[in-house]
């Protein structure tokens, strides 16, 4: 390997340029994890802006500085991947798109048929969600620039040590916050920011898996520094305070991962730790490394036990591979189907959330934003070309680590690579179950770790200065484009969040506010659209908010009915039809931004069917459901349209699915009771909970007495079967007892009530249990039940009255 010239330190201009770049890189390493992982749009803009500063420094160094300019195969390979993503955004002729990606061509061609004003149908990009691809491309360009700078710094030992120290210190701080939040049972991040699971088990990160991936990388940095120091010391030398501090930092990191209850993070840590211990034992660089790793893990487990390890125990003890991982495997299989549908160029980096629903065959509630496997997700988004680029990069980094591991005579600086290899291996394993590398904090830390591992080898074969300057100039130019768009996206996001807050302040999710309620909402929504015109979601909801404002001003019409149910003819005023036409026009144009975004198709179709007599509207409604079968409103709209088309056999499963997806019960059942009571039982007959709710809803309605009797007759055998299951909830026994009692089967009612009260001894349904016993002639047992009820609830009037009737 050719000798590398160190980057000169000193008071020169070039040295100051290097310090600026290093400072920007360090600032990102420290700030991003504490900024909830850097997942916000503002954090993205900061990352891109910092990368622009680093790119300028890289260009100056490559143009004027001697020695290493950081452009080795690693940077060229990463730049090639960014170029591949850039190609996904380039419009190509439809004929060429049909060859490269037939599925993408079909989606774009279908969208062009619905887009008005003669939109050009001759050209379209590979990405089916260009907005998300541009967002991810900005971050990817920033990553390439940061990787180039880190590769350049990795040649100089002093900077290597500084970067490792920053990685360790940041990781220890993140792990410490995670341990404290877990030990105190915090429900909010920093005790103030809402957490999705009502438990802050991931330190400053939103997701515990991302926290554990970050901490595992930091543990690797601690091992790297420790290995470098121990190898540099004399054999048998006593451990110094710095060594002890590094071991303590690693222990704190292990403890943080354990307490986070991230099973994938813990598994990745254990496997990577076993691999590191085996390599160190083989090379003899750190005798007893296996015992050291085992001791660290045992100490972390013991400490976790003292602090309270019940959450991890619960997650491990209730681990059912069939129930836990069958949905994940199904999701993975559907993601592979998506990848095969976009075989060469992919659906577009970042397009998974919008493109995947049409391939999702599960019955889950909501849309999957990620594949829960980073490698399959990258395959689906970037196709075979992107997967090959990423795979070769991983293989080359792995080959570098393998060479270090196989060489017992590895120099002191290079032996640190083995510690970093621990973190990289842990993240690679974890990425088979998660998508942590899409979080900027984890990605930046990983890039620095890769650069430090590659070290001089990444730049061993330097290209000409002209080639290096050309690459850095291209990256700088790309970031000059990226920075304004990133900040525009951040401002748009802030305005949209304010618009969403204003929408939540309306009287209810299915009600129109007063016209004045829309002033604040629409001001922010319109500004978000101005700043983010390529965001299909902004376009859709701003158009609907404009439409709802007109409805509120004209007739105060319920938007649930206005968009999905036929209004009275008298309410179809010219002004309303004009507003509906304008809203539909905006929505149809937005199909040019995301042709597979199902809600666009559904909303355009609903406006067309209800207000515009559009012949294509019905097909658009059903197309929306085909593209987005997990969106509650989209599925409900399709079900209602099927009813309008007298396709009852198709409407019934669609209505069931809408209920399972969380559509309000009243929106479905009350509407059916008014319009199609003959279908109500067919919709709910397979779900005991729905049957119980319907039975309660029908009580006191003589006009539905026949339906009430049918519901009770259907519910009893279904509940009886469900109660035979080992984990049947207690309410099922109560329901079965009540329906058996109403059916005159007192023997079965007594048995179900007894089972229920065994599970819920405090329940006041003991009074009903006593009534059943009296009907069976068990007077003494009934008295005993009533006495026990009064002991539990001394003021229970009905129990006292019943005992009085029985002579006590």
PDB file of N, CA and C in Angstrom, residues 610-672:
ATOM      1  N   UNK A 610     -70.208  12.538  -6.576  1.00  0.00           N
ATOM      2  CA  UNK A 610     -71.233  13.189  -5.754  1.00  0.00           C
ATOM      3  C   UNK A 610     -71.642  14.545  -6.301  1.00  0.00           C
ATOM      4  N   UNK A 611     -70.683  15.332  -6.802  1.00  0.00           N
ATOM      5  CA  UNK A 611     -70.978  16.716  -7.125  1.00  0.00           C
ATOM      6  C   UNK A 611     -70.880  17.056  -8.609  1.00  0.00           C
ATOM      7  N   UNK A 612     -70.184  16.242  -9.403  1.00  0.00           N
ATOM      8  CA  UNK A 612     -69.906  16.655 -10.779  1.00  0.00           C
ATOM      9  C   UNK A 612     -70.456  15.710 -11.831  1.00  0.00           C
ATOM     10  N   UNK A 613     -71.111  14.629 -11.412  1.00  0.00           N
ATOM     11  CA  UNK A 613     -71.636  13.640 -12.361  1.00  0.00           C
ATOM     12  C   UNK A 613     -70.555  13.157 -13.335  1.00  0.00           C
ATOM     13  N   UNK A 614     -69.360  12.941 -12.789  1.00  0.00           N
ATOM     14  CA  UNK A 614     -68.216  12.524 -13.597  1.00  0.00           C
ATOM     15  C   UNK A 614     -68.282  11.020 -13.821  1.00  0.00           C
ATOM     16  N   UNK A 615     -68.324  10.605 -15.082  1.00  0.00           N
ATOM     17  CA  UNK A 615     -68.474   9.182 -15.390  1.00  0.00           C
ATOM     18  C   UNK A 615     -67.277   8.368 -14.928  1.00  0.00           C
ATOM     19  N   UNK A 616     -66.106   8.988 -14.853  1.00  0.00           N
ATOM     20  CA  UNK A 616     -64.893   8.255 -14.449  1.00  0.00           C
ATOM     21  C   UNK A 616     -64.737   8.188 -12.940  1.00  0.00           C
ATOM     22  N   UNK A 617     -65.582   8.919 -12.200  1.00  0.00           N
ATOM     23  CA  UNK A 617     -65.390   9.021 -10.749  1.00  0.00           C
ATOM     24  C   UNK A 617     -65.427   7.698 -10.028  1.00  0.00           C
ATOM     25  N   UNK A 618     -66.379   6.831 -10.371  1.00  0.00           N
ATOM     26  CA  UNK A 618     -66.507   5.542  -9.680  1.00  0.00           C
ATOM     27  C   UNK A 618     -65.242   4.702  -9.849  1.00  0.00           C
ATOM     28  N   UNK A 619     -64.707   4.665 -11.047  1.00  0.00           N
ATOM     29  CA  UNK A 619     -63.485   3.890 -11.282  1.00  0.00           C
ATOM     30  C   UNK A 619     -62.322   4.458 -10.493  1.00  0.00           C
ATOM     31  N   UNK A 620     -62.266   5.777 -10.368  1.00  0.00           N
ATOM     32  CA  UNK A 620     -61.183   6.393  -9.596  1.00  0.00           C
ATOM     33  C   UNK A 620     -61.296   6.029  -8.116  1.00  0.00           C
ATOM     34  N   UNK A 621     -62.525   5.992  -7.597  1.00  0.00           N
ATOM     35  CA  UNK A 621     -62.713   5.621  -6.185  1.00  0.00           C
ATOM     36  C   UNK A 621     -62.180   4.221  -5.937  1.00  0.00           C
ATOM     37  N   UNK A 622     -62.533   3.287  -6.789  1.00  0.00           N
ATOM     38  CA  UNK A 622     -62.075   1.911  -6.606  1.00  0.00           C
ATOM     39  C   UNK A 622     -60.576   1.778  -6.870  1.00  0.00           C
ATOM     40  N   UNK A 623     -60.055   2.594  -7.776  1.00  0.00           N
ATOM     41  CA  UNK A 623     -58.612   2.557  -8.011  1.00  0.00           C
ATOM     42  C   UNK A 623     -57.857   3.041  -6.780  1.00  0.00           C
ATOM     43  N   UNK A 624     -58.401   4.028  -6.111  1.00  0.00           N
ATOM     44  CA  UNK A 624     -57.777   4.494  -4.870  1.00  0.00           C
ATOM     45  C   UNK A 624     -57.678   3.396  -3.843  1.00  0.00           C
ATOM     46  N   UNK A 625     -58.738   2.601  -3.717  1.00  0.00           N
ATOM     47  CA  UNK A 625     -58.699   1.489  -2.759  1.00  0.00           C
ATOM     48  C   UNK A 625     -57.698   0.419  -3.191  1.00  0.00           C
ATOM     49  N   UNK A 626     -57.603   0.140  -4.482  1.00  0.00           N
ATOM     50  CA  UNK A 626     -56.644  -0.865  -4.953  1.00  0.00           C
ATOM     51  C   UNK A 626     -55.211  -0.439  -4.670  1.00  0.00           C
ATOM     52  N   UNK A 627     -54.939   0.857  -4.756  1.00  0.00           N
ATOM     53  CA  UNK A 627     -53.597   1.355  -4.500  1.00  0.00           C
ATOM     54  C   UNK A 627     -53.320   1.532  -3.012  1.00  0.00           C
ATOM     55  N   UNK A 628     -54.356   1.804  -2.229  1.00  0.00           N
ATOM     56  CA  UNK A 628     -54.190   2.082  -0.793  1.00  0.00           C
ATOM     57  C   UNK A 628     -55.231   1.317   0.017  1.00  0.00           C
ATOM     58  N   UNK A 629     -55.114  -0.012   0.074  1.00  0.00           N
ATOM     59  CA  UNK A 629     -56.141  -0.814   0.752  1.00  0.00           C
ATOM     60  C   UNK A 629     -56.085  -0.745   2.269  1.00  0.00           C
ATOM     61  N   UNK A 630     -55.195   0.078   2.839  1.00  0.00           N
ATOM     62  CA  UNK A 630     -55.110   0.192   4.291  1.00  0.00           C
ATOM     63  C   UNK A 630     -55.486   1.590   4.783  1.00  0.00           C
ATOM     64  N   UNK A 631     -56.020   2.410   3.903  1.00  0.00           N
ATOM     65  CA  UNK A 631     -56.428   3.764   4.287  1.00  0.00           C
ATOM     66  C   UNK A 631     -57.916   3.746   4.619  1.00  0.00           C
ATOM     67  N   UNK A 632     -58.302   4.046   5.858  1.00  0.00           N
ATOM     68  CA  UNK A 632     -59.715   3.879   6.271  1.00  0.00           C
ATOM     69  C   UNK A 632     -60.706   4.638   5.394  1.00  0.00           C
ATOM     70  N   UNK A 633     -60.459   5.933   5.158  1.00  0.00           N
ATOM     71  CA  UNK A 633     -61.417   6.728   4.391  1.00  0.00           C
ATOM     72  C   UNK A 633     -61.502   6.252   2.943  1.00  0.00           C
ATOM     73  N   UNK A 634     -60.378   5.839   2.384  1.00  0.00           N
ATOM     74  CA  UNK A 634     -60.362   5.360   1.000  1.00  0.00           C
ATOM     75  C   UNK A 634     -61.166   4.070   0.871  1.00  0.00           C
ATOM     76  N   UNK A 635     -60.999   3.157   1.824  1.00  0.00           N
ATOM     77  CA  UNK A 635     -61.733   1.893   1.795  1.00  0.00           C
ATOM     78  C   UNK A 635     -63.219   2.135   2.001  1.00  0.00           C
ATOM     79  N   UNK A 636     -63.571   3.016   2.932  1.00  0.00           N
ATOM     80  CA  UNK A 636     -64.988   3.306   3.182  1.00  0.00           C
ATOM     81  C   UNK A 636     -65.651   3.931   1.953  1.00  0.00           C
ATOM     82  N   UNK A 637     -64.940   4.818   1.281  1.00  0.00           N
ATOM     83  CA  UNK A 637     -65.500   5.436   0.076  1.00  0.00           C
ATOM     84  C   UNK A 637     -65.767   4.395  -0.996  1.00  0.00           C
ATOM     85  N   UNK A 638     -64.859   3.451  -1.153  1.00  0.00           N
ATOM     86  CA  UNK A 638     -65.058   2.397  -2.139  1.00  0.00           C
ATOM     87  C   UNK A 638     -66.244   1.518  -1.756  1.00  0.00           C
ATOM     88  N   UNK A 639     -66.384   1.200  -0.459  1.00  0.00           N
ATOM     89  CA  UNK A 639     -67.504   0.373  -0.006  1.00  0.00           C
ATOM     90  C   UNK A 639     -68.835   1.060  -0.283  1.00  0.00           C
ATOM     91  N   UNK A 640     -68.902   2.357  -0.012  1.00  0.00           N
ATOM     92  CA  UNK A 640     -70.148   3.086  -0.254  1.00  0.00           C
ATOM     93  C   UNK A 640     -70.469   3.143  -1.739  1.00  0.00           C
ATOM     94  N   UNK A 641     -69.447   3.303  -2.552  1.00  0.00           N
ATOM     95  CA  UNK A 641     -69.690   3.329  -3.985  1.00  0.00           C
ATOM     96  C   UNK A 641     -70.167   1.968  -4.479  1.00  0.00           C
ATOM     97  N   UNK A 642     -69.631   0.904  -3.908  1.00  0.00           N
ATOM     98  CA  UNK A 642     -70.096  -0.435  -4.271  1.00  0.00           C
ATOM     99  C   UNK A 642     -71.571  -0.605  -3.925  1.00  0.00           C
ATOM    100  N   UNK A 643     -71.994  -0.052  -2.793  1.00  0.00           N
ATOM    101  CA  UNK A 643     -73.412  -0.097  -2.440  1.00  0.00           C
ATOM    102  C   UNK A 643     -74.240   0.683  -3.456  1.00  0.00           C
ATOM    103  N   UNK A 644     -73.738   1.851  -3.859  1.00  0.00           N
ATOM    104  CA  UNK A 644     -74.458   2.651  -4.863  1.00  0.00           C
ATOM    105  C   UNK A 644     -74.581   1.898  -6.181  1.00  0.00           C
ATOM    106  N   UNK A 645     -73.605   1.032  -6.456  1.00  0.00           N
ATOM    107  CA  UNK A 645     -73.623   0.252  -7.694  1.00  0.00           C
ATOM    108  C   UNK A 645     -74.363  -1.065  -7.529  1.00  0.00           C
ATOM    109  N   UNK A 646     -74.997  -1.269  -6.360  1.00  0.00           N
ATOM    110  CA  UNK A 646     -75.738  -2.507  -6.068  1.00  0.00           C
ATOM    111  C   UNK A 646     -74.836  -3.736  -6.115  1.00  0.00           C
ATOM    112  N   UNK A 647     -73.599  -3.574  -5.727  1.00  0.00           N
ATOM    113  CA  UNK A 647     -72.650  -4.698  -5.665  1.00  0.00           C
ATOM    114  C   UNK A 647     -72.473  -5.087  -4.201  1.00  0.00           C
ATOM    115  N   UNK A 648     -73.569  -5.591  -3.610  1.00  0.00           N
ATOM    116  CA  UNK A 648     -73.575  -5.872  -2.174  1.00  0.00           C
ATOM    117  C   UNK A 648     -72.522  -6.900  -1.779  1.00  0.00           C
ATOM    118  N   UNK A 649     -72.334  -7.924  -2.582  1.00  0.00           N
ATOM    119  CA  UNK A 649     -71.378  -8.976  -2.229  1.00  0.00           C
ATOM    120  C   UNK A 649     -69.966  -8.429  -2.105  1.00  0.00           C
ATOM    121  N   UNK A 650     -69.629  -7.405  -2.891  1.00  0.00           N
ATOM    122  CA  UNK A 650     -68.313  -6.778  -2.796  1.00  0.00           C
ATOM    123  C   UNK A 650     -68.275  -5.714  -1.706  1.00  0.00           C
ATOM    124  N   UNK A 651     -69.405  -5.091  -1.448  1.00  0.00           N
ATOM    125  CA  UNK A 651     -69.451  -4.009  -0.459  1.00  0.00           C
ATOM    126  C   UNK A 651     -69.291  -4.527   0.960  1.00  0.00           C
ATOM    127  N   UNK A 652     -69.827  -5.693   1.253  1.00  0.00           N
ATOM    128  CA  UNK A 652     -69.801  -6.216   2.630  1.00  0.00           C
ATOM    129  C   UNK A 652     -68.365  -6.398   3.134  1.00  0.00           C
ATOM    130  N   UNK A 653     -67.481  -7.117   2.427  1.00  0.00           N
ATOM    131  CA  UNK A 653     -66.097  -7.226   2.930  1.00  0.00           C
ATOM    132  C   UNK A 653     -65.387  -5.878   2.976  1.00  0.00           C
ATOM    133  N   UNK A 654     -65.731  -4.962   2.073  1.00  0.00           N
ATOM    134  CA  UNK A 654     -65.111  -3.643   2.115  1.00  0.00           C
ATOM    135  C   UNK A 654     -65.535  -2.881   3.369  1.00  0.00           C
ATOM    136  N   UNK A 655     -66.808  -2.998   3.744  1.00  0.00           N
ATOM    137  CA  UNK A 655     -67.278  -2.346   4.969  1.00  0.00           C
ATOM    138  C   UNK A 655     -66.634  -2.966   6.203  1.00  0.00           C
ATOM    139  N   UNK A 656     -66.479  -4.290   6.201  1.00  0.00           N
ATOM    140  CA  UNK A 656     -65.790  -4.938   7.321  1.00  0.00           C
ATOM    141  C   UNK A 656     -64.367  -4.407   7.458  1.00  0.00           C
ATOM    142  N   UNK A 657     -63.701  -4.312   6.326  1.00  0.00           N
ATOM    143  CA  UNK A 657     -62.313  -3.837   6.369  1.00  0.00           C
ATOM    144  C   UNK A 657     -62.252  -2.391   6.867  1.00  0.00           C
ATOM    145  N   UNK A 658     -63.190  -1.562   6.444  1.00  0.00           N
ATOM    146  CA  UNK A 658     -63.208  -0.177   6.915  1.00  0.00           C
ATOM    147  C   UNK A 658     -63.335  -0.118   8.434  1.00  0.00           C
ATOM    148  N   UNK A 659     -64.190  -0.982   8.998  1.00  0.00           N
ATOM    149  CA  UNK A 659     -64.331  -1.013  10.451  1.00  0.00           C
ATOM    150  C   UNK A 659     -63.038  -1.464  11.120  1.00  0.00           C
ATOM    151  N   UNK A 660     -62.392  -2.488  10.556  1.00  0.00           N
ATOM    152  CA  UNK A 660     -61.142  -2.978  11.147  1.00  0.00           C
ATOM    153  C   UNK A 660     -60.029  -1.941  11.057  1.00  0.00           C
ATOM    154  N   UNK A 661     -60.102  -1.077  10.058  1.00  0.00           N
ATOM    155  CA  UNK A 661     -59.085  -0.045   9.901  1.00  0.00           C
ATOM    156  C   UNK A 661     -59.324   1.156  10.807  1.00  0.00           C
ATOM    157  N   UNK A 662     -60.416   1.137  11.538  1.00  0.00           N
ATOM    158  CA  UNK A 662     -60.638   2.198  12.520  1.00  0.00           C
ATOM    159  C   UNK A 662     -61.646   3.250  12.140  1.00  0.00           C
ATOM    160  N   UNK A 663     -62.407   3.028  11.088  1.00  0.00           N
ATOM    161  CA  UNK A 663     -63.475   3.977  10.753  1.00  0.00           C
ATOM    162  C   UNK A 663     -64.484   4.015  11.901  1.00  0.00           C
ATOM    163  N   UNK A 664     -64.955   5.197  12.234  1.00  0.00           N
ATOM    164  CA  UNK A 664     -65.902   5.334  13.346  1.00  0.00           C
ATOM    165  C   UNK A 664     -67.100   4.418  13.140  1.00  0.00           C
ATOM    166  N   UNK A 665     -67.469   3.730  14.201  1.00  0.00           N
ATOM    167  CA  UNK A 665     -68.564   2.757  14.162  1.00  0.00           C
ATOM    168  C   UNK A 665     -69.841   3.398  13.629  1.00  0.00           C
ATOM    169  N   UNK A 666     -70.139   4.601  14.113  1.00  0.00           N
ATOM    170  CA  UNK A 666     -71.390   5.252  13.736  1.00  0.00           C
ATOM    171  C   UNK A 666     -71.437   5.557  12.245  1.00  0.00           C
ATOM    172  N   UNK A 667     -70.292   5.885  11.643  1.00  0.00           N
ATOM    173  CA  UNK A 667     -70.279   6.238  10.225  1.00  0.00           C
ATOM    174  C   UNK A 667     -70.709   5.054   9.358  1.00  0.00           C
ATOM    175  N   UNK A 668     -70.425   3.844   9.815  1.00  0.00           N
ATOM    176  CA  UNK A 668     -70.764   2.659   9.025  1.00  0.00           C
ATOM    177  C   UNK A 668     -72.127   2.110   9.426  1.00  0.00           C
ATOM    178  N   UNK A 669     -72.277   1.788  10.706  1.00  0.00           N
ATOM    179  CA  UNK A 669     -73.483   1.076  11.145  1.00  0.00           C
ATOM    180  C   UNK A 669     -74.719   1.966  11.104  1.00  0.00           C
ATOM    181  N   UNK A 670     -74.612   3.199  11.603  1.00  0.00           N
ATOM    182  CA  UNK A 670     -75.790   4.060  11.582  1.00  0.00           C
ATOM    183  C   UNK A 670     -76.237   4.356  10.159  1.00  0.00           C
ATOM    184  N   UNK A 671     -75.266   4.521   9.261  1.00  0.00           N
ATOM    185  CA  UNK A 671     -75.630   4.746   7.870  1.00  0.00           C
ATOM    186  C   UNK A 671     -76.343   3.549   7.268  1.00  0.00           C
ATOM    187  N   UNK A 672     -75.857   2.337   7.601  1.00  0.00           N
ATOM    188  CA  UNK A 672     -76.507   1.135   7.087  1.00  0.00           C
ATOM    189  C   UNK A 672     -77.889   0.947   7.697  1.00  0.00           C
TER     190      UNK A 672
END
